[in-house]
PDB file of C-alpha atoms in Angstrom:
ATOM      1  CA  MET A   7      57.863  86.584  88.690  1.00 39.00           C
ATOM      2  CA  LYS A   8      58.026  90.307  87.914  1.00 39.00           C
ATOM      3  CA  ILE A   9      60.578  91.911  85.608  1.00 38.00           C
ATOM      4  CA  THR A  10      60.362  95.367  87.179  1.00 39.00           C
ATOM      5  CA  LEU A  11      63.519  94.554  89.115  1.00 40.00           C
ATOM      6  CA  LEU A  12      66.855  96.110  89.899  1.00 39.00           C
ATOM      7  CA  THR A  13      69.873  94.984  87.909  1.00 46.00           C
ATOM      8  CA  GLY A  14      71.265  91.691  89.147  1.00 52.00           C
ATOM      9  CA  GLN A  15      68.111  90.502  90.889  1.00 58.00           C
ATOM     10  CA  ILE A  16      67.897  86.747  91.418  1.00 55.00           C
ATOM     11  CA  CYS A  17      64.537  85.283  90.418  1.00 60.00           C
ATOM     12  CA  ASP A  18      63.106  81.889  91.182  1.00 60.00           C
ATOM     13  CA  PHE A  19      62.205  79.915  88.051  1.00 65.00           C
ATOM     14  CA  SER A  20      61.746  76.685  89.954  1.00 62.00           C
ATOM     15  CA  ASP A  21      58.454  75.967  88.270  1.00 64.00           C
ATOM     16  CA  VAL A  22      60.164  76.205  84.874  1.00 65.00           C
ATOM     17  CA  LEU A  23      63.684  74.849  85.415  1.00 70.00           C
ATOM     18  CA  GLY A  24      63.958  73.872  89.051  1.00 74.00           C
ATOM     19  CA  ILE A  25      66.689  76.499  89.493  1.00 76.00           C
ATOM     20  CA  LYS A  26      67.129  80.222  90.006  1.00 80.00           C
ATOM     21  CA  ILE A  27      68.042  82.656  87.253  1.00 84.00           C
ATOM     22  CA  LYS A  28      69.793  85.998  87.518  1.00 84.00           C
ATOM     23  CA  VAL A  29      67.775  88.719  85.762  1.00 85.00           C
ATOM     24  CA  VAL A  30      69.471  91.851  84.471  1.00 84.00           C
ATOM     25  CA  ARG A  31      67.514  94.787  83.036  1.00 81.00           C
ATOM     26  CA  ARG A  32      69.251  96.592  80.182  1.00 81.00           C
ATOM     27  CA  LEU A  33      67.340  99.781  79.443  1.00 77.00           C
ATOM     28  CA  ARG A  34      68.942 100.327  76.040  1.00 79.00           C
ATOM     29  CA  SER A  35      68.453  96.789  74.861  1.00 79.00           C
ATOM     30  CA  LYS A  36      65.602  95.772  72.569  1.00 82.00           C
ATOM     31  CA  ASN A  37      65.960  92.018  72.816  1.00 87.00           C
ATOM     32  CA  ILE A  38      65.941  89.309  75.475  1.00 90.00           C
ATOM     33  CA  SER A  39      69.096  87.196  75.736  1.00 90.00           C
ATOM     34  CA  LEU A  40      70.507  84.366  77.821  1.00 91.00           C
ATOM     35  CA  ARG A  41      74.008  83.431  78.884  1.00 89.00           C
ATOM     36  CA  ILE A  42      75.601  81.204  81.498  1.00 87.00           C
ATOM     37  CA  ASP A  43      77.611  82.687  84.354  1.00 84.00           C
ATOM     38  CA  GLU A  44      80.071  79.849  84.913  1.00 80.00           C
ATOM     39  CA  LYS A  45      81.415  81.315  88.133  1.00 76.00           C
ATOM     40  CA  LEU A  46      77.956  81.589  89.711  1.00 80.00           C
ATOM     41  CA  ARG A  47      76.865  78.422  87.895  1.00 82.00           C
ATOM     42  CA  MET A  48      73.668  80.201  86.995  1.00 85.00           C
ATOM     43  CA  PRO A  49      71.803  81.358  83.856  1.00 89.00           C
ATOM     44  CA  VAL A  50      71.657  85.119  83.312  1.00 89.00           C
ATOM     45  CA  LEU A  51      68.573  86.507  81.601  1.00 89.00           C
ATOM     46  CA  SER A  52      68.989  89.988  80.106  1.00 88.00           C
ATOM     47  CA  VAL A  53      65.735  91.800  79.438  1.00 87.00           C
ATOM     48  CA  PRO A  54      64.829  95.206  77.955  1.00 86.00           C
ATOM     49  CA  GLY A  55      63.551  98.006  80.142  1.00 75.00           C
ATOM     50  CA  PHE A  56      59.973  97.087  79.335  1.00 78.00           C
ATOM     51  CA  CYS A  57      59.418  93.342  79.352  1.00 78.00           C
ATOM     52  CA  SER A  58      56.450  91.440  80.705  1.00 78.00           C
ATOM     53  CA  ALA A  59      56.878  88.485  83.003  1.00 78.00           C
ATOM     54  CA  LYS A  60      55.003  86.310  80.505  1.00 82.00           C
ATOM     55  CA  LYS A  61      57.376  87.165  77.668  1.00 84.00           C
ATOM     56  CA  ALA A  62      60.446  86.496  79.841  1.00 84.00           C
ATOM     57  CA  ARG A  63      58.978  83.234  81.077  1.00 83.00           C
ATOM     58  CA  ASN A  64      58.213  82.033  77.556  1.00 86.00           C
ATOM     59  CA  PHE A  65      61.733  82.910  76.438  1.00 89.00           C
ATOM     60  CA  VAL A  66      63.180  80.808  79.258  1.00 88.00           C
ATOM     61  CA  LEU A  67      60.877  77.919  78.363  1.00 87.00           C
ATOM     62  CA  GLU A  68      61.939  78.057  74.727  1.00 90.00           C
ATOM     63  CA  HIS A  69      65.579  77.772  75.748  1.00 90.00           C
ATOM     64  CA  LYS A  70      65.137  75.300  78.592  1.00 89.00           C
ATOM     65  CA  ASP A  71      67.113  72.502  76.889  1.00 90.00           C
ATOM     66  CA  TRP A  72      69.994  74.853  76.069  1.00 92.00           C
ATOM     67  CA  ILE A  73      70.148  76.075  79.668  1.00 90.00           C
ATOM     68  CA  VAL A  74      70.110  72.557  81.121  1.00 88.00           C
ATOM     69  CA  ASN A  75      72.763  71.286  78.686  1.00 89.00           C
ATOM     70  CA  SER A  76      75.004  74.329  79.213  1.00 88.00           C
ATOM     71  CA  LEU A  77      74.882  74.003  82.997  1.00 87.00           C
ATOM     72  CA  ALA A  78      75.671  70.304  82.731  1.00 85.00           C
ATOM     73  CA  LYS A  79      78.907  71.126  80.882  1.00 82.00           C
ATOM     74  CA  ILE A  80      80.273  73.214  83.762  1.00 82.00           C
ATOM     75  CA  PRO A  81      82.727  71.080  85.793  1.00 79.00           C
ATOM     76  CA  SER A  82      81.574  70.316  89.310  1.00 82.00           C
ATOM     77  CA  LYS A  83      83.300  72.143  92.136  1.00 86.00           C
ATOM     78  CA  ILE A  84      85.953  70.043  93.834  1.00 90.00           C
ATOM     79  CA  THR A  85      87.434  70.091  97.318  1.00 94.00           C
ATOM     80  CA  LEU A  86      91.143  69.353  97.354  1.00 95.00           C
ATOM     81  CA  LYS A  87      92.487  66.774  99.759  1.00 95.00           C
ATOM     82  CA  ASP A  88      95.652  64.967 100.745  1.00 96.00           C
ATOM     83  CA  LYS A  89      97.477  63.227  97.832  1.00 96.00           C
ATOM     84  CA  ASP A  90      95.576  65.167  95.154  1.00 96.00           C
ATOM     85  CA  VAL A  91      97.672  66.421  92.239  1.00 97.00           C
ATOM     86  CA  ILE A  92      97.110  69.872  90.788  1.00 97.00           C
ATOM     87  CA  SER A  93      98.840  71.936  88.119  1.00 97.00           C
ATOM     88  CA  LEU A  94     100.500  75.162  89.270  1.00 97.00           C
ATOM     89  CA  GLY A  95     102.123  77.222  86.553  1.00 96.00           C
ATOM     90  CA  GLY A  96     102.302  74.155  84.338  1.00 95.00           C
ATOM     91  CA  LYS A  97     103.937  71.909  86.948  1.00 95.00           C
ATOM     92  CA  ASN A  98     102.189  68.899  88.485  1.00 97.00           C
ATOM     93  CA  ILE A  99     102.191  69.357  92.242  1.00 97.00           C
ATOM     94  CA  GLU A 100     101.128  66.750  94.793  1.00 97.00           C
ATOM     95  CA  ILE A 101      99.374  67.929  97.953  1.00 97.00           C
ATOM     96  CA  PHE A 102     100.747  66.510 101.177  1.00 96.00           C
ATOM     97  CA  HIS A 103      98.884  67.126 104.412  1.00 95.00           C
ATOM     98  CA  ASP A 104     100.995  67.307 107.559  1.00 90.00           C
ATOM     99  CA  LYS A 105      98.953  68.526 110.518  1.00 85.00           C
ATOM    100  CA  LEU A 106     102.114  68.999 112.576  1.00 83.00           C
ATOM    101  CA  ARG A 107     103.549  71.437 110.053  1.00 82.00           C
ATOM    102  CA  ARG A 108     102.916  75.171 110.186  1.00 83.00           C
ATOM    103  CA  GLY A 109     101.929  77.044 107.074  1.00 88.00           C
ATOM    104  CA  THR A 110     102.063  75.911 103.452  1.00 94.00           C
ATOM    105  CA  ASN A 111     105.327  75.270 101.650  1.00 93.00           C
ATOM    106  CA  LEU A 112     106.223  74.145  98.153  1.00 95.00           C
ATOM    107  CA  GLU A 113     109.182  71.789  98.112  1.00 90.00           C
ATOM    108  CA  LYS A 114     110.087  70.668  94.588  1.00 88.00           C
ATOM    109  CA  GLU A 115     106.906  68.946  93.374  1.00 94.00           C
ATOM    110  CA  VAL A 116     105.192  68.596  96.747  1.00 96.00           C
ATOM    111  CA  LEU A 117     102.965  71.181  98.410  1.00 97.00           C
ATOM    112  CA  ALA A 118     103.083  70.547 102.149  1.00 96.00           C
ATOM    113  CA  VAL A 119     100.027  71.894 103.940  1.00 96.00           C
ATOM    114  CA  GLY A 120      99.866  72.109 107.707  1.00 94.00           C
ATOM    115  CA  GLY A 121      97.046  72.472 110.205  1.00 91.00           C
ATOM    116  CA  ASP A 122      93.674  70.802 110.439  1.00 91.00           C
ATOM    117  CA  GLU A 123      92.632  68.934 107.290  1.00 91.00           C
ATOM    118  CA  SER A 124      89.321  70.806 107.171  1.00 92.00           C
ATOM    119  CA  PHE A 125      91.282  73.928 106.180  1.00 94.00           C
ATOM    120  CA  LEU A 126      93.400  72.186 103.546  1.00 96.00           C
ATOM    121  CA  HIS A 127      91.430  73.269 100.468  1.00 96.00           C
ATOM    122  CA  ARG A 128      91.336  76.924 101.502  1.00 95.00           C
ATOM    123  CA  ARG A 129      95.038  76.952 102.313  1.00 96.00           C
ATOM    124  CA  VAL A 130      95.907  75.441  98.944  1.00 97.00           C
ATOM    125  CA  MET A 131      93.789  78.101  97.240  1.00 97.00           C
ATOM    126  CA  ASP A 132      95.481  80.855  99.242  1.00 96.00           C
ATOM    127  CA  PHE A 133      98.872  79.491  98.245  1.00 97.00           C
ATOM    128  CA  ALA A 134      97.802  79.220  94.593  1.00 97.00           C
ATOM    129  CA  LYS A 135      96.837  82.912  94.565  1.00 97.00           C
ATOM    130  CA  LYS A 136     100.215  83.963  95.984  1.00 97.00           C
ATOM    131  CA  TYR A 137     102.000  81.670  93.554  1.00 97.00           C
ATOM    132  CA  ALA A 138      99.968  83.132  90.680  1.00 98.00           C
ATOM    133  CA  SER A 139     100.807  86.670  91.734  1.00 97.00           C
ATOM    134  CA  ALA A 140     104.542  85.961  91.808  1.00 97.00           C
ATOM    135  CA  LEU A 141     104.655  83.973  88.559  1.00 98.00           C
ATOM    136  CA  LEU A 142     102.415  86.264  86.523  1.00 98.00           C
ATOM    137  CA  SER A 143     104.285  89.337  87.729  1.00 98.00           C
ATOM    138  CA  GLU A 144     107.622  87.797  86.796  1.00 97.00           C
ATOM    139  CA  LYS A 145     106.444  86.791  83.319  1.00 98.00           C
ATOM    140  CA  THR A 146     104.643  90.072  82.683  1.00 98.00           C
ATOM    141  CA  TYR A 147     107.512  92.364  83.637  1.00 97.00           C
ATOM    142  CA  LYS A 148     109.933  90.218  81.648  1.00 97.00           C
ATOM    143  CA  ILE A 149     107.883  90.419  78.437  1.00 97.00           C
ATOM    144  CA  ALA A 150     107.111  94.119  78.944  1.00 97.00           C
ATOM    145  CA  LYS A 151     110.810  94.874  79.302  1.00 97.00           C
ATOM    146  CA  LYS A 152     111.492  92.909  76.135  1.00 96.00           C
ATOM    147  CA  ILE A 153     109.278  95.263  74.107  1.00 96.00           C
ATOM    148  CA  ASP A 154     110.431  98.346  76.027  1.00 96.00           C
ATOM    149  CA  CYS A 155     107.091  99.002  77.722  1.00 96.00           C
ATOM    150  CA  LYS A 156     106.275  99.689  81.342  1.00 95.00           C
ATOM    151  CA  VAL A 157     103.539  98.057  83.395  1.00 96.00           C
ATOM    152  CA  HIS A 158     102.119 100.332  86.059  1.00 95.00           C
ATOM    153  CA  LYS A 159     100.405  97.709  88.181  1.00 96.00           C
ATOM    154  CA  ILE A 160      99.496  94.018  88.105  1.00 97.00           C
ATOM    155  CA  THR A 161      96.353  92.859  89.907  1.00 97.00           C
ATOM    156  CA  LEU A 162      94.828  89.422  90.336  1.00 97.00           C
ATOM    157  CA  LYS A 163      91.043  89.183  90.319  1.00 93.00           C
ATOM    158  CA  ASP A 164      88.318  86.548  90.328  1.00 90.00           C
ATOM    159  CA  THR A 165      86.540  87.690  87.178  1.00 84.00           C
ATOM    160  CA  LYS A 166      83.609  85.853  85.668  1.00 75.00           C
ATOM    161  CA  SER A 167      84.327  85.897  81.958  1.00 75.00           C
ATOM    162  CA  ARG A 168      87.674  87.602  81.253  1.00 89.00           C
ATOM    163  CA  TRP A 169      91.044  85.986  81.802  1.00 96.00           C
ATOM    164  CA  GLY A 170      92.926  89.232  81.528  1.00 96.00           C
ATOM    165  CA  SER A 171      92.708  92.929  80.716  1.00 96.00           C
ATOM    166  CA  CYS A 172      94.977  95.920  80.191  1.00 96.00           C
ATOM    167  CA  SER A 173      93.834  99.452  81.023  1.00 95.00           C
ATOM    168  CA  SER A 174      94.798 102.737  79.395  1.00 93.00           C
ATOM    169  CA  LYS A 175      96.948 103.391  82.466  1.00 95.00           C
ATOM    170  CA  ASN A 176      98.989 100.252  81.769  1.00 96.00           C
ATOM    171  CA  ASN A 177      97.422  98.332  84.621  1.00 97.00           C
ATOM    172  CA  ILE A 178      97.187  94.622  83.811  1.00 98.00           C
ATOM    173  CA  ASN A 179      94.639  92.366  85.484  1.00 97.00           C
ATOM    174  CA  TYR A 180      94.578  88.576  85.483  1.00 98.00           C
ATOM    175  CA  ASN A 181      92.078  86.016  86.660  1.00 97.00           C
ATOM    176  CA  TRP A 182      94.124  84.188  89.305  1.00 97.00           C
ATOM    177  CA  ARG A 183      92.670  80.814  88.264  1.00 96.00           C
ATOM    178  CA  ILE A 184      94.828  80.887  85.139  1.00 97.00           C
ATOM    179  CA  ILE A 185      97.592  79.506  87.376  1.00 98.00           C
ATOM    180  CA  PHE A 186      95.931  76.072  87.057  1.00 97.00           C
ATOM    181  CA  ALA A 187      96.264  76.107  83.255  1.00 97.00           C
ATOM    182  CA  PRO A 188      99.199  74.640  81.273  1.00 97.00           C
ATOM    183  CA  GLU A 189     102.235  76.923  81.076  1.00 97.00           C
ATOM    184  CA  TYR A 190     101.834  77.564  77.345  1.00 98.00           C
ATOM    185  CA  VAL A 191      98.343  78.909  78.068  1.00 98.00           C
ATOM    186  CA  ILE A 192      99.684  81.209  80.788  1.00 98.00           C
ATOM    187  CA  ASP A 193     102.414  82.419  78.436  1.00 98.00           C
ATOM    188  CA  TYR A 194      99.864  83.183  75.732  1.00 98.00           C
ATOM    189  CA  LEU A 195      97.703  85.176  78.132  1.00 98.00           C
ATOM    190  CA  VAL A 196     100.676  87.213  79.368  1.00 98.00           C
ATOM    191  CA  CYS A 197     101.808  87.969  75.812  1.00 98.00           C
ATOM    192  CA  HIS A 198      98.243  88.915  74.907  1.00 98.00           C
ATOM    193  CA  GLU A 199      97.874  91.434  77.715  1.00 98.00           C
ATOM    194  CA  VAL A 200     101.382  92.851  77.358  1.00 98.00           C
ATOM    195  CA  SER A 201     100.741  93.370  73.641  1.00 98.00           C
ATOM    196  CA  HIS A 202      97.901  95.688  74.631  1.00 97.00           C
ATOM    197  CA  LEU A 203     100.538  98.062  75.982  1.00 97.00           C
ATOM    198  CA  LYS A 204     101.304  98.796  72.337  1.00 96.00           C
ATOM    199  CA  TYR A 205      97.972  98.017  70.675  1.00 96.00           C
ATOM    200  CA  ARG A 206      94.775  98.848  72.531  1.00 94.00           C
ATOM    201  CA  ASP A 207      92.552  96.958  70.102  1.00 94.00           C
ATOM    202  CA  HIS A 208      92.443  93.492  68.555  1.00 96.00           C
ATOM    203  CA  SER A 209      93.559  94.557  65.104  1.00 96.00           C
ATOM    204  CA  SER A 210      95.657  92.436  62.760  1.00 96.00           C
ATOM    205  CA  ASP A 211      98.719  94.367  63.959  1.00 97.00           C
ATOM    206  CA  PHE A 212      97.889  93.386  67.528  1.00 97.00           C
ATOM    207  CA  TRP A 213      97.719  89.684  66.680  1.00 98.00           C
ATOM    208  CA  LEU A 214     100.937  89.887  64.699  1.00 98.00           C
ATOM    209  CA  HIS A 215     102.569  91.381  67.779  1.00 97.00           C
ATOM    210  CA  VAL A 216     101.193  88.609  69.990  1.00 98.00           C
ATOM    211  CA  LYS A 217     102.606  86.068  67.530  1.00 98.00           C
ATOM    212  CA  SER A 218     106.019  87.724  67.613  1.00 97.00           C
ATOM    213  CA  LEU A 219     106.080  87.196  71.391  1.00 97.00           C
ATOM    214  CA  CYS A 220     104.353  83.821  71.417  1.00 97.00           C
ATOM    215  CA  PRO A 221     104.663  82.059  68.026  1.00 97.00           C
ATOM    216  CA  ASP A 222     102.294  79.238  69.050  1.00 95.00           C
ATOM    217  CA  TYR A 223      99.749  81.607  70.615  1.00 97.00           C
ATOM    218  CA  GLU A 224      96.797  80.056  68.780  1.00 97.00           C
ATOM    219  CA  THR A 225      97.235  76.830  70.762  1.00 97.00           C
ATOM    220  CA  GLY A 226      96.956  78.662  74.075  1.00 97.00           C
ATOM    221  CA  ARG A 227      94.085  80.783  72.823  1.00 97.00           C
ATOM    222  CA  HIS A 228      92.203  77.678  71.675  1.00 97.00           C
ATOM    223  CA  TRP A 229      92.763  75.939  75.026  1.00 97.00           C
ATOM    224  CA  LEU A 230      91.277  78.868  76.927  1.00 95.00           C
ATOM    225  CA  LYS A 231      88.278  79.028  74.627  1.00 92.00           C
ATOM    226  CA  ILE A 232      87.524  75.305  74.824  1.00 90.00           C
ATOM    227  CA  ARG A 233      88.757  74.286  78.265  1.00 92.00           C
ATOM    228  CA  GLY A 234      89.035  77.515  80.243  1.00 92.00           C
ATOM    229  CA  LYS A 235      85.778  76.777  82.058  1.00 87.00           C
ATOM    230  CA  GLU A 236      87.465  73.769  83.681  1.00 89.00           C
ATOM    231  CA  LEU A 237      89.498  76.121  85.852  1.00 92.00           C
ATOM    232  CA  PHE A 238      86.368  77.221  87.704  1.00 88.00           C
ATOM    233  CA  LYS A 239      86.110  73.813  89.377  1.00 88.00           C
ATOM    234  CA  TYR A 240      88.638  74.963  91.986  1.00 88.00           C
TER     235      TYR A 240
END
């Protein structure tokens, strides 16, 4: 393996771990570091601009147990099927496959999915994204109005490590997978991002503002920190 690679190059460490590792060169960095990309389900090795293959290899070997244990903690990907129950916006919804039906419709606590069963998982995911867009927009605009702030745009993304963000132009982004979390977690995230319309940092004033909107915010924050990775199983 050579480290004279472009940013984001995938390298084969099969002889060390039996898996591939994403290598990222950071020219301004002085140290080697490792993290786990839970979306890609892959270790990410960050190396300085000048780093020998031997040094990188030894670093990976030294942290082999940590890498293996961290990957093992990531929930396995699942494929949804008929009669499965999922959480959408905090509500338990049962999936019902009806091949004679057209489209996907939510009726009370049942999500009826039509068409061939081989497309069921994808259609549920498509519906979940639309549901997330509608629910997050509704909650966001409601809270923003409450504090007399305006949101320019709301966008759903499939980010790797951030559940939400708020730009200087008052654009708020959410990871659409948050729709699978409990409602109190969703509410915390919305209050967190809306609070950035007033406070662009994470100062004590910011957290006091979050608390004023979501008194039990620490519970939602803790859930995301400890269990957020579970949402990537979908």
